[in-house]
CSV table of C-alpha atoms and ligand atoms in Angstrom, one decimal:
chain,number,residue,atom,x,y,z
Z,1,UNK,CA,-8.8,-38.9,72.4
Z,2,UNK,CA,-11.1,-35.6,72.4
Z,3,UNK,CA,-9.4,-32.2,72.1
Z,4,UNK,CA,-9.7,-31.7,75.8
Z,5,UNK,CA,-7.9,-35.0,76.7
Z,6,UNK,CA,-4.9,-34.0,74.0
Z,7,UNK,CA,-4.9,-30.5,75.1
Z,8,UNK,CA,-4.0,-31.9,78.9
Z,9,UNK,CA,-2.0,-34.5,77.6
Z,10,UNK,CA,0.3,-32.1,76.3
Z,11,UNK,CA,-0.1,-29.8,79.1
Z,12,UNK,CA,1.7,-32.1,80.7
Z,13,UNK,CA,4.6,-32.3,78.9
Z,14,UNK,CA,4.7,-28.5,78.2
Z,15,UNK,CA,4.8,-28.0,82.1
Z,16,UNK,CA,8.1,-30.2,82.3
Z,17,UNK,CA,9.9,-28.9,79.2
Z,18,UNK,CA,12.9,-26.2,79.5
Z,19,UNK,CA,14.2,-26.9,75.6
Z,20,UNK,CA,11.0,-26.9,73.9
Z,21,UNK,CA,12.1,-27.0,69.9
Z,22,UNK,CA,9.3,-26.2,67.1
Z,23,UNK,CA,9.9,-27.8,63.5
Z,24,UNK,CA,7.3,-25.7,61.3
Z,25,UNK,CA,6.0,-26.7,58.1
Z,26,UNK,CA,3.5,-24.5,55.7
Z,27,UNK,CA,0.4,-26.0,57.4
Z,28,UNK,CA,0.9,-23.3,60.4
Z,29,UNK,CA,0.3,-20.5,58.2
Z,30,UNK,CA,-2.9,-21.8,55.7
Z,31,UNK,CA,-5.0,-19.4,58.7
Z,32,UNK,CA,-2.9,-16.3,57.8
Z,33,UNK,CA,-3.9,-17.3,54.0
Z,34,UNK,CA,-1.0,-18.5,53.0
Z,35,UNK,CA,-1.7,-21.7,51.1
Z,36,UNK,CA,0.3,-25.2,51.7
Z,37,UNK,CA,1.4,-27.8,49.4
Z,38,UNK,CA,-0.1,-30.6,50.3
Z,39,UNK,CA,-3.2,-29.3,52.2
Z,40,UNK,CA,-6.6,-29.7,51.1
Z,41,UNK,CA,-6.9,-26.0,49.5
Z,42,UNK,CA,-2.9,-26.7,49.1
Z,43,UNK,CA,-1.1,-25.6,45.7
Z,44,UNK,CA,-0.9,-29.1,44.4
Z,45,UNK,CA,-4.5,-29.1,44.4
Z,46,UNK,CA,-5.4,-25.4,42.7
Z,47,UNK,CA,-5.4,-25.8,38.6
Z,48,UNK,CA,-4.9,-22.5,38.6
Z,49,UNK,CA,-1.2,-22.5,39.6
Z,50,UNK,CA,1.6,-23.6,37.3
Z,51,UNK,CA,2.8,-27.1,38.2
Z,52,UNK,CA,4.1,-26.4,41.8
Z,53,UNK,CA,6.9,-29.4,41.7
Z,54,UNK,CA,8.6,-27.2,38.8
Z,55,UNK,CA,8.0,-23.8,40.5
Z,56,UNK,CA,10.6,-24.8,43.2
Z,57,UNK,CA,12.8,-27.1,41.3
Z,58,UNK,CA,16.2,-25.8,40.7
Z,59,UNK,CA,16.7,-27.4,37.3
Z,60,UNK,CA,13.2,-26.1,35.9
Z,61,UNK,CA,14.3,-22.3,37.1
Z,62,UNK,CA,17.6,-22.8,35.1
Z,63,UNK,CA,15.6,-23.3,31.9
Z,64,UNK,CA,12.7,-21.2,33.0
Z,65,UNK,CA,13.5,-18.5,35.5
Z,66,UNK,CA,10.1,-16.8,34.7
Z,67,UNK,CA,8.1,-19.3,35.7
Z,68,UNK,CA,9.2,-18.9,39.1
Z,69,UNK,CA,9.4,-15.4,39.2
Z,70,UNK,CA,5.2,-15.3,38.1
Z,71,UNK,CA,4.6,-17.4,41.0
Z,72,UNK,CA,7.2,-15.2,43.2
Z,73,UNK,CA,6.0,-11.7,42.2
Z,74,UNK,CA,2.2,-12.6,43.8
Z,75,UNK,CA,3.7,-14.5,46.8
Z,76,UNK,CA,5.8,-11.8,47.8
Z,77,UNK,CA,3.2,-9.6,47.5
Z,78,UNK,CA,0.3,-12.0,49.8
Z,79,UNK,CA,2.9,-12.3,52.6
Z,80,UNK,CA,3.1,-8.5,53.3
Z,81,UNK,CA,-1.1,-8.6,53.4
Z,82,UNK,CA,-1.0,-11.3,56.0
Z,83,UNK,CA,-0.4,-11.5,59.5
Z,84,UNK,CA,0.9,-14.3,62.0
Z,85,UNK,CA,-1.3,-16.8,63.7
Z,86,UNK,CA,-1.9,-17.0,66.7
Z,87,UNK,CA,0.0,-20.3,66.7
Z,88,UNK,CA,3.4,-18.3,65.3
Z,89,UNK,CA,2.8,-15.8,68.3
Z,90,UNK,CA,2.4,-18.8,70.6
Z,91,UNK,CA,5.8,-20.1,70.0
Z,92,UNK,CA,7.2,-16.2,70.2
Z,93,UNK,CA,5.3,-16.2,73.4
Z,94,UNK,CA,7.0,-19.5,74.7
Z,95,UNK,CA,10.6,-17.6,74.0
Z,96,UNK,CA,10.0,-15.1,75.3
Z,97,UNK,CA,9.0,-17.3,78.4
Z,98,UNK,CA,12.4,-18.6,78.1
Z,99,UNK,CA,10.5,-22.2,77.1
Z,100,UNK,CA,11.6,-21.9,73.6
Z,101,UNK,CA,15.2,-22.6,72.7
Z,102,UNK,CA,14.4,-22.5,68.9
Z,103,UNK,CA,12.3,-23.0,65.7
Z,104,UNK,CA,13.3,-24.6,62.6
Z,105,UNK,CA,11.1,-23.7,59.8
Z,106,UNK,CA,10.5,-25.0,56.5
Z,107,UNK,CA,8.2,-22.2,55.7
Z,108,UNK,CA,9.6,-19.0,53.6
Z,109,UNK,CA,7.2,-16.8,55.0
Z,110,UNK,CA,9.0,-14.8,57.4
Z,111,UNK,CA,5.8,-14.9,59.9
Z,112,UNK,CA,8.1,-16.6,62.9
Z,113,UNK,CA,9.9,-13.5,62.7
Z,114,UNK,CA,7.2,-11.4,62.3
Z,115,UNK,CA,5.3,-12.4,65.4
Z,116,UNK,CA,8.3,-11.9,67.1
Z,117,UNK,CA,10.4,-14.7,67.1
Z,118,UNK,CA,14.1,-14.0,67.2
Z,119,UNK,CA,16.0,-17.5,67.7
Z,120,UNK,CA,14.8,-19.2,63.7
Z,121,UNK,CA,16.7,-21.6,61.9
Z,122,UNK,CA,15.1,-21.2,58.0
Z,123,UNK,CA,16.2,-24.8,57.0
Z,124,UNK,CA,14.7,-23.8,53.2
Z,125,UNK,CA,16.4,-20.3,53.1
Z,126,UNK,CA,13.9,-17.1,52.9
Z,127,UNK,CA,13.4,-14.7,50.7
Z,128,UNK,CA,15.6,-12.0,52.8
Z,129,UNK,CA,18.6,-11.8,50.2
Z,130,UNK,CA,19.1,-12.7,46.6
Z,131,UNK,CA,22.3,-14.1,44.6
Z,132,UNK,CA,23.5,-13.9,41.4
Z,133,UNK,CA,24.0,-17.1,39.7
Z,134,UNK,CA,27.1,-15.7,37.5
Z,135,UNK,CA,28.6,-13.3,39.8
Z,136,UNK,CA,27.1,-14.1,43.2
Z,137,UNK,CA,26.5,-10.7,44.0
Z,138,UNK,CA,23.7,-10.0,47.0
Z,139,UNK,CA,20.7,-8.2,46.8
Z,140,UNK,CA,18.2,-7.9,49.7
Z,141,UNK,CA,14.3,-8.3,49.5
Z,142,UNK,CA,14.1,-4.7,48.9
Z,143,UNK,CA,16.2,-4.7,46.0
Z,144,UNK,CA,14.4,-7.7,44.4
Z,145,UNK,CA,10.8,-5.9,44.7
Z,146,UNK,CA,11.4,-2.9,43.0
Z,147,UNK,CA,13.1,-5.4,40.1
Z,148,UNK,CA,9.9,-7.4,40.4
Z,149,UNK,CA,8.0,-4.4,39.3
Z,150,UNK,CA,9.6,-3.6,35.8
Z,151,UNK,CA,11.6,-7.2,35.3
Z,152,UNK,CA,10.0,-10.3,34.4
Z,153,UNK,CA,12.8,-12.1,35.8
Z,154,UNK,CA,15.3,-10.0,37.7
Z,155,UNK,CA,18.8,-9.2,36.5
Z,156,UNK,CA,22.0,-8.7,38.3
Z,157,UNK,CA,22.8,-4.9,38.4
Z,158,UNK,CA,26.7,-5.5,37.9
Z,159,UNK,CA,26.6,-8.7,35.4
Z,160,UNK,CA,23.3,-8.8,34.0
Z,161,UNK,CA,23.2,-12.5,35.4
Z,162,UNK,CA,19.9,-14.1,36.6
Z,163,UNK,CA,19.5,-13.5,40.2
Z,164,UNK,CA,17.7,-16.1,42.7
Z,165,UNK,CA,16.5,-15.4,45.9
Z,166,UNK,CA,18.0,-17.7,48.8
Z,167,UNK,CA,15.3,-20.2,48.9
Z,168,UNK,CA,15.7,-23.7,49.2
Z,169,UNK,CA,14.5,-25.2,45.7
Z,170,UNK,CA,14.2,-29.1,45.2
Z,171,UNK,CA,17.4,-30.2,44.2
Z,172,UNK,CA,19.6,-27.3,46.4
Z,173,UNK,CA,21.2,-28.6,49.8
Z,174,UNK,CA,19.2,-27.1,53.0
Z,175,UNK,CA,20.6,-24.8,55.4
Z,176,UNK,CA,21.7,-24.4,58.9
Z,177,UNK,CA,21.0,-28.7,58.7
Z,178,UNK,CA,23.6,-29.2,61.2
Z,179,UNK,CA,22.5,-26.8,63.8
Z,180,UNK,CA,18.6,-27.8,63.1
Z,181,UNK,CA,20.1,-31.8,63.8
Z,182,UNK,CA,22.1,-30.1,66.9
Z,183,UNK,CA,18.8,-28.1,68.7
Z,184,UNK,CA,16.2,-31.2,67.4
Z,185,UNK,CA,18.5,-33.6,69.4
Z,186,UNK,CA,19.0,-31.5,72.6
Z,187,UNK,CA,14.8,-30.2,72.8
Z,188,UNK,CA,13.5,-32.6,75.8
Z,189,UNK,CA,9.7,-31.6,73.9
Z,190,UNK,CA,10.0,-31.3,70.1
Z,191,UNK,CA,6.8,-30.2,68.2
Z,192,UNK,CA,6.0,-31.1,64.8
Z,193,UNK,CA,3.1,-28.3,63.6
Z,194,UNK,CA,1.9,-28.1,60.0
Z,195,UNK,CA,4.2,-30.6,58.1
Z,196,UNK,CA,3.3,-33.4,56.1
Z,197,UNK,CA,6.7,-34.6,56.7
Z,198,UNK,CA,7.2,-35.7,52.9
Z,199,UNK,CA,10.1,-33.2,51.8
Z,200,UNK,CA,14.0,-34.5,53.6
Z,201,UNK,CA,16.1,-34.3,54.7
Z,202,UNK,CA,13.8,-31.4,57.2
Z,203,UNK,CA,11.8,-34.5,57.4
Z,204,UNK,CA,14.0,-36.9,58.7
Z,205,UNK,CA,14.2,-34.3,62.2
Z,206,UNK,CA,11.9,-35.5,64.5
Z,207,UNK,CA,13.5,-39.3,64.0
Z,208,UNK,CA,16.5,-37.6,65.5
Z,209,UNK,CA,14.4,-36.7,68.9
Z,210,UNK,CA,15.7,-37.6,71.8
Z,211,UNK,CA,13.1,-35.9,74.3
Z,212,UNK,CA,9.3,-36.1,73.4
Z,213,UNK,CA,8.0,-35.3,70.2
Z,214,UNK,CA,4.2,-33.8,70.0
Z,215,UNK,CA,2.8,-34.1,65.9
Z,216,UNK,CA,-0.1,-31.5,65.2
Z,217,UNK,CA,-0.9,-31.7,62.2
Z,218,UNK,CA,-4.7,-32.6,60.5
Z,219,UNK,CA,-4.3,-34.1,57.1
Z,220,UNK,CA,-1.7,-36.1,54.5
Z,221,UNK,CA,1.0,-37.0,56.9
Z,222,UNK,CA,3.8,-39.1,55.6
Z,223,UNK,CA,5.0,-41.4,57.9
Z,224,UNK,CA,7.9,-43.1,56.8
Z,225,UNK,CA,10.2,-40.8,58.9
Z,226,UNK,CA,8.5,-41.5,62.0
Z,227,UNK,CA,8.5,-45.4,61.5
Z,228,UNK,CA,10.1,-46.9,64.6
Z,229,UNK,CA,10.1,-43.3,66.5
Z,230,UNK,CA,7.8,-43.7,69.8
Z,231,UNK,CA,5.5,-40.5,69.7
Z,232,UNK,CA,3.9,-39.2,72.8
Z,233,UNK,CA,1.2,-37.6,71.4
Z,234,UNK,CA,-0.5,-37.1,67.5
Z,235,UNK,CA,-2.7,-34.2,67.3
Z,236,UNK,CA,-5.3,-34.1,65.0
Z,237,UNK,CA,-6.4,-30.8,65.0
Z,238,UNK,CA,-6.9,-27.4,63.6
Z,239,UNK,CA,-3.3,-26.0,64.3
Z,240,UNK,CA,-5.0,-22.5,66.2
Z,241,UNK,CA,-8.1,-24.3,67.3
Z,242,UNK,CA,-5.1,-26.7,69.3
Z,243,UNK,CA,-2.6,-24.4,70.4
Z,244,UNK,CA,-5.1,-21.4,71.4
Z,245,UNK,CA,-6.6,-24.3,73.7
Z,246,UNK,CA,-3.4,-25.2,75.0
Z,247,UNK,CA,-2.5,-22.1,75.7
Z,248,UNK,CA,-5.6,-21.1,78.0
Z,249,UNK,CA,-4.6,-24.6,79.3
Z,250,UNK,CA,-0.9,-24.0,80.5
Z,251,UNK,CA,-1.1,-19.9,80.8
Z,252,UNK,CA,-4.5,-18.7,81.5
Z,253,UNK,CA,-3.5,-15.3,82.4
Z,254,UNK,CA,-1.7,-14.7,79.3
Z,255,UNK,CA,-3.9,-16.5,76.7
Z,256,UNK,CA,-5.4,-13.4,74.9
Z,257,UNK,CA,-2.2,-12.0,75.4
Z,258,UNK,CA,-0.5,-14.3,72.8
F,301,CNA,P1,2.9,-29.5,53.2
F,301,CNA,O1,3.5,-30.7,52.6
F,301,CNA,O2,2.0,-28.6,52.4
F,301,CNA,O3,2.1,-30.0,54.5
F,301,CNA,C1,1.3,-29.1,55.2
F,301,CNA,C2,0.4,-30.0,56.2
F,301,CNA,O4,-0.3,-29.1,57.1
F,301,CNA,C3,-0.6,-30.9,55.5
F,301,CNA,O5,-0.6,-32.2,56.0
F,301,CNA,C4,-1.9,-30.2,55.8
F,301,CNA,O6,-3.0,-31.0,55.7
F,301,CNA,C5,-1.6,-29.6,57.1
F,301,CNA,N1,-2.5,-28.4,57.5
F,301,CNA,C6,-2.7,-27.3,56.7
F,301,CNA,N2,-3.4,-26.4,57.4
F,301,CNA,C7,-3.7,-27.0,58.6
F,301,CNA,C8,-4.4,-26.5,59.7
F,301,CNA,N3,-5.0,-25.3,59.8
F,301,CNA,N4,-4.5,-27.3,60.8
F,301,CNA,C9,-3.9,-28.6,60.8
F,301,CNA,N5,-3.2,-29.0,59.8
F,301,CNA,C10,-3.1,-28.3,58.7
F,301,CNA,O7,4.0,-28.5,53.8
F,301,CNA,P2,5.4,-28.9,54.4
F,301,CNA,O8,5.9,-27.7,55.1
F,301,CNA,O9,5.4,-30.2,55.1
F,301,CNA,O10,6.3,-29.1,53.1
F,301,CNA,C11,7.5,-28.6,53.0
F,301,CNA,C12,7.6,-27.5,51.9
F,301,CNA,C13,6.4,-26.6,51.7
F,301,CNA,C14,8.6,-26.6,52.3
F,301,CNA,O11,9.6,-26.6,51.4
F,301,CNA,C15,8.0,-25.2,52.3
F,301,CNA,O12,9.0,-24.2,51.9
F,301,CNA,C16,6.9,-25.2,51.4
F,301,CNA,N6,5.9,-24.2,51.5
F,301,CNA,C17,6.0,-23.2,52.4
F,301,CNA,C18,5.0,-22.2,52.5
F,301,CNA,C19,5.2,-21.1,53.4
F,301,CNA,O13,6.3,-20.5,53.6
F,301,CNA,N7,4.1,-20.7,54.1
F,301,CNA,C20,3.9,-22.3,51.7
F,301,CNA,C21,3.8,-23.4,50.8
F,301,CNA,C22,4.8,-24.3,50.7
């Protein structure tokens, strides 16, 4: 199918949707310059970056906090230069239209938020607030940049224990997974933007669909969670080039608005 074909196709189902649900993955903010996993400029591809699988994994930061905390220090620092898409201001947009019940992200990013949307279930935690592993005292992300500056790795300021911020690391249980399964089930048009769909259980979502369920997503995509799961339409797109279309498609007036 051309883009213009896909673009109406999904027109279509954007037009009769009232729960529209968005499950984001880090493949909707590459364009802000915020790079993926499993992308083609992803971090599993850079050999300048410390073996990614061990930067997130939660046994790995037991024995080597640091090693996180190098990788975190820059991170925090690139989101706070970048900017939302114009697909993250799409999907504010579509809340604010009352289309958009909700979006469940994977990403850590905070660019949902920042383009303005409110209603955002971070099923991998964010980088909002910190806890002590001894004493599980919190810390905000204000707290854990000024530590950043002076601390290799930061340091609880009542314990001296080893503080993590609340992100989801390989080998942690998600968050919010019950009330991503709840809004996933009740979306009549569920969209799947920038996820290779590789990490569960966030993965296992769009199986639970009951409504239509719209993939965009150009590159590696995994598909053994979507194995028996009728899909009404598989974009293989740019993720801005796609929804900036769409949107001069189903809202022409408000299009450069977004
Ligand atoms: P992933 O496995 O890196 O997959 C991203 C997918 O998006 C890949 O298939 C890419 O080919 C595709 N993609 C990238 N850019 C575009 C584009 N412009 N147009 C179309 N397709 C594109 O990422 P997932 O989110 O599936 O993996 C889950 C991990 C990645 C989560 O735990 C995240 O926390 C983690 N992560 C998040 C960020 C972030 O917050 N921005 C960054 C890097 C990794």
């Amino acid at each position: 199918m051309s883009l213009p074909e896909q673009v109406e196709r999904v027109a279509e189902l954007l037009a009769g949707a009232r729960n529209v649900v968005l499950l984001s993955g880090a493949g909707l903010s590459t364009s802000a310059g915020i790079a993926d996993f499993r992308g083609p400029n992803g971090l599993y591809r850079r050999l300048d970056i410390e073996d990614p699988e061990l930067i997130f994994d939660i046994r790995a930061f037991m024995r080597d906090p640091a090693r996180f905390y190098r990788f975190h220090r820059e991170f925090l620092k690139q989101v706070e230069s970048v900017e939302p898409t114009y697909t993250h201001r799409f999907f504010a947009f579509l809340e604010r239209a009352g289309v958009c019940r909700c979006v469940v992200t994977q990403n850590i990013d905070s660019l949902h938020q920042r383009a303005g949307s409110s209603n955002v279930l971070e099923i991998h935690g964010g980088i909002w607030e910190n806890t002590c592993l001894s004493c599980g005292g919190r810390t905000d992300l204000k707290w854990m940049k000024e530590k950043l500056v002076f601390q290799d790795v930061p340091r609880c300021d009542a314990c001296g224990g080893i503080v993590k911020p609340d992100i989801v690391f390989f080998g942690e249980i998600v968050k919010h997974f019950e009330a991503c399964c709840e809004v996933v089930e009740g979306a009549d048009l569920l969209f799947v933007v920038g996820s290779s769909l590789t990490v569960p259980p966030a993965a296992t979502l769009p199986a639970r669909a009951r409504g239509d369920v719209v993939v965009v997503n150009k590159g590696e995509l995994c598909e053994d969670f979507l194995r028996g799961k009728r899909v009404s339409a598989r974009v293989e797109e740019d993720i801005d080039r796609f929804f900036e279309a769409l949107a001069r498609r189903s809202f022409p007036g408000e299009a450069s608005l977004v």
